[in-house]
mmCIF file of C-alpha atoms in Angstrom:
data_model
loop_
_atom_site.group_PDB
_atom_site.id
_atom_site.type_symbol
_atom_site.label_atom_id
_atom_site.label_comp_id
_atom_site.label_asym_id
_atom_site.label_seq_id
_atom_site.Cartn_x
_atom_site.Cartn_y
_atom_site.Cartn_z
ATOM 1 C CA UNK A 1 -10.569 150.567 69.620
ATOM 2 C CA UNK A 2 -13.091 148.599 71.656
ATOM 3 C CA UNK A 3 -12.095 144.990 72.087
ATOM 4 C CA UNK A 4 -8.409 145.568 71.321
ATOM 5 C CA UNK A 5 -6.109 144.343 74.076
ATOM 6 C CA UNK A 6 -2.855 146.254 74.395
ATOM 7 C CA UNK A 7 0.209 144.070 74.198
ATOM 8 C CA UNK A 8 2.538 144.140 77.178
ATOM 9 C CA UNK A 9 5.883 145.772 76.518
ATOM 10 C CA UNK A 10 8.954 143.534 76.512
ATOM 11 C CA UNK A 11 10.650 143.827 79.886
ATOM 12 C CA UNK A 12 14.369 144.265 80.496
ATOM 13 C CA UNK A 13 15.626 143.642 84.025
ATOM 14 C CA UNK A 14 18.902 145.308 84.969
ATOM 15 C CA UNK A 15 21.050 144.171 87.898
ATOM 16 C CA UNK A 16 21.921 147.502 89.559
ATOM 17 C CA UNK A 17 22.924 146.247 93.007
ATOM 18 C CA UNK A 18 26.652 147.043 92.656
ATOM 19 C CA UNK A 19 27.032 150.819 92.458
ATOM 20 C CA UNK A 20 30.587 151.119 93.781
ATOM 21 C CA UNK A 21 33.919 151.209 91.930
ATOM 22 C CA UNK A 22 34.174 151.119 88.134
ATOM 23 C CA UNK A 23 31.327 148.635 87.704
ATOM 24 C CA UNK A 24 29.011 150.971 89.576
ATOM 25 C CA UNK A 25 30.057 153.913 87.420
ATOM 26 C CA UNK A 26 29.417 151.812 84.342
ATOM 27 C CA UNK A 27 26.011 150.674 85.597
ATOM 28 C CA UNK A 28 24.799 154.189 86.359
ATOM 29 C CA UNK A 29 26.160 155.461 83.054
ATOM 30 C CA UNK A 30 24.247 152.816 81.094
ATOM 31 C CA UNK A 31 21.027 153.451 83.013
ATOM 32 C CA UNK A 32 21.252 157.222 82.544
ATOM 33 C CA UNK A 33 22.002 156.846 78.862
ATOM 34 C CA UNK A 34 19.175 154.424 78.149
ATOM 35 C CA UNK A 35 16.512 156.518 79.852
ATOM 36 C CA UNK A 36 14.154 157.766 77.156
ATOM 37 C CA UNK A 37 15.920 155.859 74.364
ATOM 38 C CA UNK A 38 13.958 152.619 74.651
ATOM 39 C CA UNK A 39 10.418 153.820 75.508
ATOM 40 C CA UNK A 40 8.884 150.702 73.962
ATOM 41 C CA UNK A 41 10.739 148.483 76.458
ATOM 42 C CA UNK A 42 9.842 148.335 80.145
ATOM 43 C CA UNK A 43 13.007 148.707 82.212
ATOM 44 C CA UNK A 44 13.222 147.322 85.728
ATOM 45 C CA UNK A 45 16.179 147.761 88.100
ATOM 46 C CA UNK A 46 17.058 145.377 90.897
ATOM 47 C CA UNK A 47 19.053 147.337 93.450
ATOM 48 C CA UNK A 48 20.012 147.566 97.105
ATOM 49 C CA UNK A 49 17.390 149.323 99.273
ATOM 50 C CA UNK A 50 19.720 152.244 99.985
ATOM 51 C CA UNK A 51 20.113 152.893 96.248
ATOM 52 C CA UNK A 52 16.435 152.851 95.312
ATOM 53 C CA UNK A 53 16.126 156.635 95.020
ATOM 54 C CA UNK A 54 19.343 156.829 93.016
ATOM 55 C CA UNK A 55 18.168 154.537 90.205
ATOM 56 C CA UNK A 56 14.416 155.236 90.313
ATOM 57 C CA UNK A 57 14.692 158.117 87.849
ATOM 58 C CA UNK A 58 16.359 155.945 85.225
ATOM 59 C CA UNK A 59 13.906 153.058 84.962
ATOM 60 C CA UNK A 60 10.188 152.282 84.978
ATOM 61 C CA UNK A 61 10.230 150.224 88.164
ATOM 62 C CA UNK A 62 12.601 149.353 90.997
ATOM 63 C CA UNK A 63 12.818 146.045 92.853
ATOM 64 C CA UNK A 64 14.743 146.056 96.122
ATOM 65 C CA UNK A 65 17.167 143.231 96.880
ATOM 66 C CA UNK A 66 19.603 143.161 99.788
ATOM 67 C CA UNK A 67 21.639 140.185 98.564
ATOM 68 C CA UNK A 68 25.292 140.981 97.914
ATOM 69 C CA UNK A 69 27.111 140.013 94.734
ATOM 70 C CA UNK A 70 29.163 136.805 94.612
ATOM 71 C CA UNK A 71 26.777 135.006 96.967
ATOM 72 C CA UNK A 72 24.611 131.904 96.838
ATOM 73 C CA UNK A 73 21.685 134.093 97.920
ATOM 74 C CA UNK A 74 21.864 136.228 94.775
ATOM 75 C CA UNK A 75 21.750 133.110 92.627
ATOM 76 C CA UNK A 76 18.565 131.971 94.336
ATOM 77 C CA UNK A 77 16.820 135.343 94.422
ATOM 78 C CA UNK A 78 17.651 137.084 91.124
ATOM 79 C CA UNK A 79 15.824 134.677 88.766
ATOM 80 C CA UNK A 80 12.738 134.901 90.980
ATOM 81 C CA UNK A 81 12.787 138.711 91.116
ATOM 82 C CA UNK A 82 13.227 138.873 87.329
ATOM 83 C CA UNK A 83 10.539 136.322 86.548
ATOM 84 C CA UNK A 84 8.406 137.160 83.533
ATOM 85 C CA UNK A 85 11.021 139.458 82.010
ATOM 86 C CA UNK A 86 12.102 139.102 78.406
ATOM 87 C CA UNK A 87 15.798 139.682 79.095
ATOM 88 C CA UNK A 88 18.285 140.169 81.923
ATOM 89 C CA UNK A 89 21.186 142.642 81.766
ATOM 90 C CA UNK A 90 24.133 141.658 83.980
ATOM 91 C CA UNK A 91 26.754 144.471 84.091
ATOM 92 C CA UNK A 92 29.294 142.032 85.520
ATOM 93 C CA UNK A 93 30.089 138.343 85.143
ATOM 94 C CA UNK A 94 28.065 137.297 88.229
ATOM 95 C CA UNK A 95 25.097 136.311 86.085
ATOM 96 C CA UNK A 96 22.025 134.570 87.538
ATOM 97 C CA UNK A 97 22.980 131.014 86.630
ATOM 98 C CA UNK A 98 19.389 129.734 86.710
ATOM 99 C CA UNK A 99 18.107 132.422 84.319
ATOM 100 C CA UNK A 100 16.595 130.750 81.249
ATOM 101 C CA UNK A 101 15.668 133.626 78.940
ATOM 102 C CA UNK A 102 17.660 136.213 76.983
ATOM 103 C CA UNK A 103 20.846 137.326 78.712
ATOM 104 C CA UNK A 104 23.156 140.276 78.071
ATOM 105 C CA UNK A 105 26.391 140.410 80.066
ATOM 106 C CA UNK A 106 29.218 142.940 80.209
ATOM 107 C CA UNK A 107 32.731 141.595 80.762
ATOM 108 C CA UNK A 108 34.903 144.555 81.758
ATOM 109 C CA UNK A 109 38.218 142.749 82.009
ATOM 110 C CA UNK A 110 39.828 139.386 82.734
ATOM 111 C CA UNK A 111 42.224 140.648 85.392
ATOM 112 C CA UNK A 112 41.635 137.684 87.706
ATOM 113 C CA UNK A 113 42.502 135.277 84.899
ATOM 114 C CA UNK A 114 45.438 137.199 83.390
ATOM 115 C CA UNK A 115 47.275 138.960 86.203
ATOM 116 C CA UNK A 116 49.827 136.726 87.934
ATOM 117 C CA UNK A 117 48.783 138.053 91.349
ATOM 118 C CA UNK A 118 45.317 136.556 90.967
ATOM 119 C CA UNK A 119 45.291 133.725 88.455
ATOM 120 C CA UNK A 120 46.888 131.139 90.725
ATOM 121 C CA UNK A 121 44.785 131.705 93.828
ATOM 122 C CA UNK A 122 41.889 129.512 94.867
ATOM 123 C CA UNK A 123 39.244 132.179 94.288
ATOM 124 C CA UNK A 124 40.216 132.599 90.641
ATOM 125 C CA UNK A 125 40.479 128.850 90.006
ATOM 126 C CA UNK A 126 37.343 127.770 91.841
ATOM 127 C CA UNK A 127 35.034 130.745 91.398
ATOM 128 C CA UNK A 128 36.041 133.458 88.935
ATOM 129 C CA UNK A 129 37.136 131.368 85.959
ATOM 130 C CA UNK A 130 34.163 128.936 86.089
ATOM 131 C CA UNK A 131 31.670 131.786 86.475
ATOM 132 C CA UNK A 132 33.177 133.952 83.732
ATOM 133 C CA UNK A 133 33.275 130.910 81.444
ATOM 134 C CA UNK A 134 29.652 130.124 82.228
ATOM 135 C CA UNK A 135 28.656 133.771 81.695
ATOM 136 C CA UNK A 136 30.173 134.042 78.222
ATOM 137 C CA UNK A 137 28.857 130.630 77.167
ATOM 138 C CA UNK A 138 25.354 131.324 78.439
ATOM 139 C CA UNK A 139 25.030 134.931 77.238
ATOM 140 C CA UNK A 140 23.083 135.757 74.104
ATOM 141 C CA UNK A 141 25.026 139.007 73.878
ATOM 142 C CA UNK A 142 28.434 139.900 75.332
ATOM 143 C CA UNK A 143 29.560 143.516 75.691
ATOM 144 C CA UNK A 144 33.092 144.674 76.454
ATOM 145 C CA UNK A 145 34.388 148.248 76.906
ATOM 146 C CA UNK A 146 37.444 147.752 74.696
ATOM 147 C CA UNK A 147 38.895 145.771 71.829
ATOM 148 C CA UNK A 148 41.547 144.652 74.300
ATOM 149 C CA UNK A 149 39.013 142.819 76.464
ATOM 150 C CA UNK A 150 37.452 141.273 73.358
ATOM 151 C CA UNK A 151 40.896 139.947 72.382
ATOM 152 C CA UNK A 152 41.470 138.574 75.871
ATOM 153 C CA UNK A 153 38.127 136.750 75.792
ATOM 154 C CA UNK A 154 39.162 135.110 72.557
ATOM 155 C CA UNK A 155 42.688 134.338 73.738
ATOM 156 C CA UNK A 156 41.870 132.979 77.210
ATOM 157 C CA UNK A 157 38.318 131.619 76.858
ATOM 158 C CA UNK A 158 38.102 130.980 73.100
ATOM 159 C CA UNK A 159 35.103 133.282 72.697
ATOM 160 C CA UNK A 160 34.611 134.012 68.969
ATOM 161 C CA UNK A 161 35.170 137.768 68.414
ATOM 162 C CA UNK A 162 31.929 138.025 66.433
ATOM 163 C CA UNK A 163 29.976 137.135 69.583
ATOM 164 C CA UNK A 164 31.318 140.230 71.360
ATOM 165 C CA UNK A 165 30.186 143.832 70.888
ATOM 166 C CA UNK A 166 32.598 146.584 71.939
ATOM 167 C CA UNK A 167 30.854 149.558 73.549
ATOM 168 C CA UNK A 168 33.410 151.955 75.097
ATOM 169 C CA UNK A 169 32.708 153.411 78.510
ATOM 170 C CA UNK A 170 30.867 156.718 78.797
ATOM 171 C CA UNK A 171 31.899 159.482 81.157
ATOM 172 C CA UNK A 172 29.554 161.554 83.267
ATOM 173 C CA UNK A 173 28.729 165.075 82.150
ATOM 174 C CA UNK A 174 30.118 166.239 85.497
ATOM 175 C CA UNK A 175 33.626 165.842 84.095
ATOM 176 C CA UNK A 176 34.275 169.138 82.363
ATOM 177 C CA UNK A 177 37.143 171.650 82.559
ATOM 178 C CA UNK A 178 37.220 174.008 85.511
ATOM 179 C CA UNK A 179 39.558 176.922 86.127
ATOM 180 C CA UNK A 180 42.804 175.438 87.464
ATOM 181 C CA UNK A 181 43.246 178.264 89.950
ATOM 182 C CA UNK A 182 39.689 177.930 91.269
ATOM 183 C CA UNK A 183 39.911 174.133 91.386
ATOM 184 C CA UNK A 184 43.162 174.254 93.361
ATOM 185 C CA UNK A 185 41.697 176.819 95.722
ATOM 186 C CA UNK A 186 38.705 174.555 96.343
ATOM 187 C CA UNK A 187 40.946 171.526 96.922
ATOM 188 C CA UNK A 188 42.895 173.578 99.471
ATOM 189 C CA UNK A 189 39.696 174.628 101.266
ATOM 190 C CA UNK A 190 38.060 171.206 101.293
ATOM 191 C CA UNK A 191 41.058 168.908 101.786
ATOM 192 C CA UNK A 192 43.821 171.136 103.155
ATOM 193 C CA UNK A 193 46.172 170.287 100.264
ATOM 194 C CA UNK A 194 47.886 173.460 99.095
ATOM 195 C CA UNK A 195 50.845 172.078 97.133
ATOM 196 C CA UNK A 196 50.770 171.085 93.445
ATOM 197 C CA UNK A 197 49.665 167.465 93.203
ATOM 198 C CA UNK A 198 49.673 164.393 91.024
ATOM 199 C CA UNK A 199 46.412 162.445 91.008
ATOM 200 C CA UNK A 200 45.723 158.716 91.071
ATOM 201 C CA UNK A 201 42.115 157.482 90.988
ATOM 202 C CA UNK A 202 41.413 153.793 91.533
ATOM 203 C CA UNK A 203 41.713 150.949 93.992
ATOM 204 C CA UNK A 204 44.872 149.594 95.629
ATOM 205 C CA UNK A 205 44.536 146.120 94.138
ATOM 206 C CA UNK A 206 47.818 144.596 92.894
ATOM 207 C CA UNK A 207 46.812 144.959 89.231
ATOM 208 C CA UNK A 208 46.651 148.740 89.714
ATOM 209 C CA UNK A 209 50.417 148.844 90.328
ATOM 210 C CA UNK A 210 50.334 151.653 92.903
ATOM 211 C CA UNK A 211 53.724 150.712 94.477
ATOM 212 C CA UNK A 212 55.429 151.584 91.175
ATOM 213 C CA UNK A 213 53.809 155.032 91.304
ATOM 214 C CA UNK A 214 55.095 155.459 94.870
ATOM 215 C CA UNK A 215 58.591 154.421 93.769
ATOM 216 C CA UNK A 216 58.515 157.040 91.012
ATOM 217 C CA UNK A 217 57.299 159.655 93.481
ATOM 218 C CA UNK A 218 60.170 158.825 95.839
ATOM 219 C CA UNK A 219 62.635 159.221 92.962
ATOM 220 C CA UNK A 220 61.220 162.656 92.170
ATOM 221 C CA UNK A 221 61.401 163.865 95.757
ATOM 222 C CA UNK A 222 64.997 162.706 96.078
ATOM 223 C CA UNK A 223 65.905 164.619 92.937
ATOM 224 C CA UNK A 224 64.018 167.918 93.002
ATOM 225 C CA UNK A 225 62.572 170.272 95.573
ATOM 226 C CA UNK A 226 59.537 171.196 93.457
ATOM 227 C CA UNK A 227 58.223 167.635 93.115
ATOM 228 C CA UNK A 228 54.417 167.516 93.561
ATOM 229 C CA UNK A 229 52.647 165.559 96.258
ATOM 230 C CA UNK A 230 50.316 162.668 95.389
ATOM 231 C CA UNK A 231 46.590 162.383 96.022
ATOM 232 C CA UNK A 232 45.137 158.853 95.944
ATOM 233 C CA UNK A 233 41.371 158.638 95.488
ATOM 234 C CA UNK A 234 39.394 155.429 95.772
ATOM 235 C CA UNK A 235 38.752 152.229 97.686
ATOM 236 C CA UNK A 236 41.570 150.376 99.387
ATOM 237 C CA UNK A 237 40.693 146.889 98.107
ATOM 238 C CA UNK A 238 41.745 145.564 101.535
ATOM 239 C CA UNK A 239 45.319 146.725 100.993
ATOM 240 C CA UNK A 240 45.444 150.102 102.732
ATOM 241 C CA UNK A 241 47.660 148.908 105.592
ATOM 242 C CA UNK A 242 50.124 147.291 103.195
ATOM 243 C CA UNK A 243 50.349 150.335 100.929
ATOM 244 C CA UNK A 244 50.633 152.780 103.837
ATOM 245 C CA UNK A 245 53.442 150.660 105.229
ATOM 246 C CA UNK A 246 55.234 150.982 101.890
ATOM 247 C CA UNK A 247 54.652 154.749 101.970
ATOM 248 C CA UNK A 248 56.399 154.813 105.361
ATOM 249 C CA UNK A 249 59.283 152.724 104.042
ATOM 250 C CA UNK A 250 59.787 155.279 101.274
ATOM 251 C CA UNK A 251 59.460 158.142 103.797
ATOM 252 C CA UNK A 252 56.544 159.671 101.887
ATOM 253 C CA UNK A 253 54.141 160.074 104.837
ATOM 254 C CA UNK A 254 53.846 163.840 104.335
ATOM 255 C CA UNK A 255 53.704 163.526 100.565
ATOM 256 C CA UNK A 256 50.796 161.125 99.970
ATOM 257 C CA UNK A 257 47.179 162.074 100.745
ATOM 258 C CA UNK A 258 44.177 159.734 100.768
ATOM 259 C CA UNK A 259 40.621 160.672 99.791
ATOM 260 C CA UNK A 260 37.471 158.629 99.216
ATOM 261 C CA UNK A 261 33.698 158.917 98.976
ATOM 262 C CA UNK A 262 33.750 161.884 96.586
ATOM 263 C CA UNK A 263 30.908 162.978 94.344
ATOM 264 C CA UNK A 264 31.545 163.219 90.604
ATOM 265 C CA UNK A 265 31.612 167.004 90.885
ATOM 266 C CA UNK A 266 34.213 166.925 93.679
ATOM 267 C CA UNK A 267 36.257 164.433 91.694
ATOM 268 C CA UNK A 268 36.053 166.668 88.616
ATOM 269 C CA UNK A 269 37.472 169.500 90.734
ATOM 270 C CA UNK A 270 40.366 167.262 91.796
ATOM 271 C CA UNK A 271 41.068 166.326 88.180
ATOM 272 C CA UNK A 272 40.905 169.962 87.092
ATOM 273 C CA UNK A 273 43.340 171.114 89.765
ATOM 274 C CA UNK A 274 45.894 168.340 89.264
ATOM 275 C CA UNK A 275 49.228 168.804 87.530
ATOM 276 C CA UNK A 276 48.527 165.483 85.834
ATOM 277 C CA UNK A 277 46.651 162.211 86.352
ATOM 278 C CA UNK A 278 48.623 158.956 86.390
ATOM 279 C CA UNK A 279 47.348 155.415 85.805
ATOM 280 C CA UNK A 280 50.149 152.832 86.238
ATOM 281 C CA UNK A 281 48.002 149.677 85.898
ATOM 282 C CA UNK A 282 49.108 146.286 84.637
ATOM 283 C CA UNK A 283 45.521 145.469 83.667
ATOM 284 C CA UNK A 284 42.601 147.710 82.723
ATOM 285 C CA UNK A 285 39.509 146.818 80.727
ATOM 286 C CA UNK A 286 38.916 150.494 79.997
ATOM 287 C CA UNK A 287 40.354 152.953 82.536
ATOM 288 C CA UNK A 288 37.747 155.591 83.377
ATOM 289 C CA UNK A 289 40.235 157.931 85.150
ATOM 290 C CA UNK A 290 42.083 158.396 81.852
ATOM 291 C CA UNK A 291 39.121 159.856 79.974
ATOM 292 C CA UNK A 292 37.651 161.612 83.013
ATOM 293 C CA UNK A 293 40.918 163.508 83.480
ATOM 294 C CA UNK A 294 41.083 164.321 79.764
ATOM 295 C CA UNK A 295 37.525 165.632 79.847
ATOM 296 C CA UNK A 296 38.562 167.962 82.685
ATOM 297 C CA UNK A 297 41.479 169.326 80.663
ATOM 298 C CA UNK A 298 44.230 167.699 82.716
ATOM 299 C CA UNK A 299 47.118 165.819 81.039
ATOM 300 C CA UNK A 300 47.439 162.064 81.494
ATOM 301 C CA UNK A 301 50.343 159.668 81.862
ATOM 302 C CA UNK A 302 49.535 155.973 81.770
ATOM 303 C CA UNK A 303 51.242 152.645 81.412
ATOM 304 C CA UNK A 304 51.634 151.146 77.957
ATOM 305 C CA UNK A 305 49.596 148.129 79.028
ATOM 306 C CA UNK A 306 46.258 146.405 78.455
ATOM 307 C CA UNK A 307 43.532 148.704 77.066
ATOM 308 C CA UNK A 308 45.171 151.997 78.039
ATOM 309 C CA UNK A 309 46.923 152.792 74.714
ATOM 310 C CA UNK A 310 43.668 151.958 72.912
ATOM 311 C CA UNK A 311 41.628 154.277 75.119
ATOM 312 C CA UNK A 312 44.119 157.149 75.457
ATOM 313 C CA UNK A 313 45.577 157.104 71.946
ATOM 314 C CA UNK A 314 47.933 159.996 71.235
ATOM 315 C CA UNK A 315 46.573 162.020 74.174
ATOM 316 C CA UNK A 316 48.855 160.492 76.802
ATOM 317 C CA UNK A 317 52.487 159.941 77.648
ATOM 318 C CA UNK A 318 53.351 156.282 78.224
ATOM 319 C CA UNK A 319 55.786 154.272 80.324
ATOM 320 C CA UNK A 320 56.489 150.630 81.080
ATOM 321 C CA UNK A 321 54.457 149.408 84.072
ATOM 322 C CA UNK A 322 57.655 147.705 85.259
ATOM 323 C CA UNK A 323 59.866 150.811 85.322
ATOM 324 C CA UNK A 324 59.562 153.486 88.003
ATOM 325 C CA UNK A 325 62.443 155.284 86.282
ATOM 326 C CA UNK A 326 60.451 155.597 83.047
ATOM 327 C CA UNK A 327 57.481 156.907 85.000
ATOM 328 C CA UNK A 328 59.509 159.471 86.955
ATOM 329 C CA UNK A 329 61.127 160.666 83.707
ATOM 330 C CA UNK A 330 57.696 161.009 82.061
ATOM 331 C CA UNK A 331 56.440 163.045 85.019
ATOM 332 C CA UNK A 332 59.450 165.341 84.822
ATOM 333 C CA UNK A 333 59.103 165.737 81.077
ATOM 334 C CA UNK A 334 55.522 166.868 81.488
ATOM 335 C CA UNK A 335 56.272 169.110 84.482
ATOM 336 C CA UNK A 336 59.021 170.912 82.591
ATOM 337 C CA UNK A 337 57.313 171.357 79.218
ATOM 338 C CA UNK A 338 54.495 173.867 78.889
ATOM 339 C CA UNK A 339 54.118 172.957 75.226
ATOM 340 C CA UNK A 340 53.708 169.267 76.081
ATOM 341 C CA UNK A 341 51.107 170.135 78.718
ATOM 342 C CA UNK A 342 49.172 172.190 76.191
ATOM 343 C CA UNK A 343 49.416 169.465 73.552
ATOM 344 C CA UNK A 344 48.118 166.763 75.853
ATOM 345 C CA UNK A 345 45.371 168.987 77.213
ATOM 346 C CA UNK A 346 44.113 169.787 73.720
ATOM 347 C CA UNK A 347 44.422 166.190 72.504
ATOM 348 C CA UNK A 348 42.778 164.906 75.686
ATOM 349 C CA UNK A 349 39.722 167.149 75.388
ATOM 350 C CA UNK A 350 39.278 165.988 71.801
ATOM 351 C CA UNK A 351 39.781 162.330 72.743
ATOM 352 C CA UNK A 352 37.308 162.495 75.627
ATOM 353 C CA UNK A 353 34.506 163.505 73.268
ATOM 354 C CA UNK A 354 34.610 159.969 71.845
ATOM 355 C CA UNK A 355 33.339 158.661 75.152
ATOM 356 C CA UNK A 356 30.130 160.645 75.477
ATOM 357 C CA UNK A 357 27.008 159.214 77.080
ATOM 358 C CA UNK A 358 25.141 159.883 73.844
ATOM 359 C CA UNK A 359 27.436 157.682 71.756
ATOM 360 C CA UNK A 360 27.461 154.890 74.304
ATOM 361 C CA UNK A 361 23.707 155.012 74.882
ATOM 362 C CA UNK A 362 22.936 154.730 71.164
ATOM 363 C CA UNK A 363 25.071 151.598 70.955
ATOM 364 C CA UNK A 364 23.549 150.152 74.135
ATOM 365 C CA UNK A 365 19.986 150.780 72.912
ATOM 366 C CA UNK A 366 20.784 149.150 69.566
ATOM 367 C CA UNK A 367 22.196 146.007 71.137
ATOM 368 C CA UNK A 368 19.222 145.700 73.502
ATOM 369 C CA UNK A 369 16.737 146.010 70.630
ATOM 370 C CA UNK A 370 18.689 143.404 68.672
ATOM 371 C CA UNK A 371 18.645 141.068 71.675
ATOM 372 C CA UNK A 372 14.895 141.413 72.225
ATOM 373 C CA UNK A 373 14.102 140.919 68.559
ATOM 374 C CA UNK A 374 16.078 137.690 68.288
#
């Protein structure tokens, strides 16, 4: 109608600068899921210049920013780049401290405050704990990927549970079952690994407990000639030299293979071809490799720690994260039992359906609408 001025849409600015590791997978998953579900909200992504094309299809506008996370520069620049927006979505605890409008923050885990390896160091005391505390106190809405992380927020930072919304992680549609024979053939062609293999996906940070997995592998190779090799996929977290040195100490140099920089499709092939996927972590806020492996039809063994029993349910075998003997026995049990493999495969495929992008996106869209209407 003549004379009617259209109202501007509320604007949501999303910090999409960190697209590596689990936080990056989470960020892309949320952006993909929200696309088309909140058409009455303008979505803007702040991202690194090299990632502009990657996120452009999931938002209405992209703003380039070269500032790294955990820097003074990001604190100065982010509020300015997001000026005029109705709300800011921080997918990690490094919120823009000077932001004065609605704020949604995701807290994935409290590893740096809980795990003994981190909690006593200067970075955790002087940076992580103050910033996480500020983030949860400042946020209008807090999202966690598990009930476990919600409990830890209450236990360690006294955050009332009713202030926290649990939205489980969503896995990419790339993670679907492939023929085991074809997957193993492709792994052999692309990576030169022809023997049956166990799979670990994640960093080498202390909380991931990779040395225990190596100890269990050494036990297996001392005991049986048909023990699988191990493929480790992921970033080194600055610990590659230390872990490789431990591999040498255990005389596993020809038994452990290292891969990184894989696409989701290539990773799905690795999952599909694996004998099993193992996650030995002390701390996990969610544990994407667990459900990604399940979605590919490959059995999972994980530690009975943190969020992992919540996420994996009855679709995994469990072991103490302090016992390499328990882990090696669980691996053997699964290797030697076709019925157990079939049970876990079936239960895993069913469990993985809980973590669809559709389910997660509906919950994300609802919480964003609630935030903008408050």
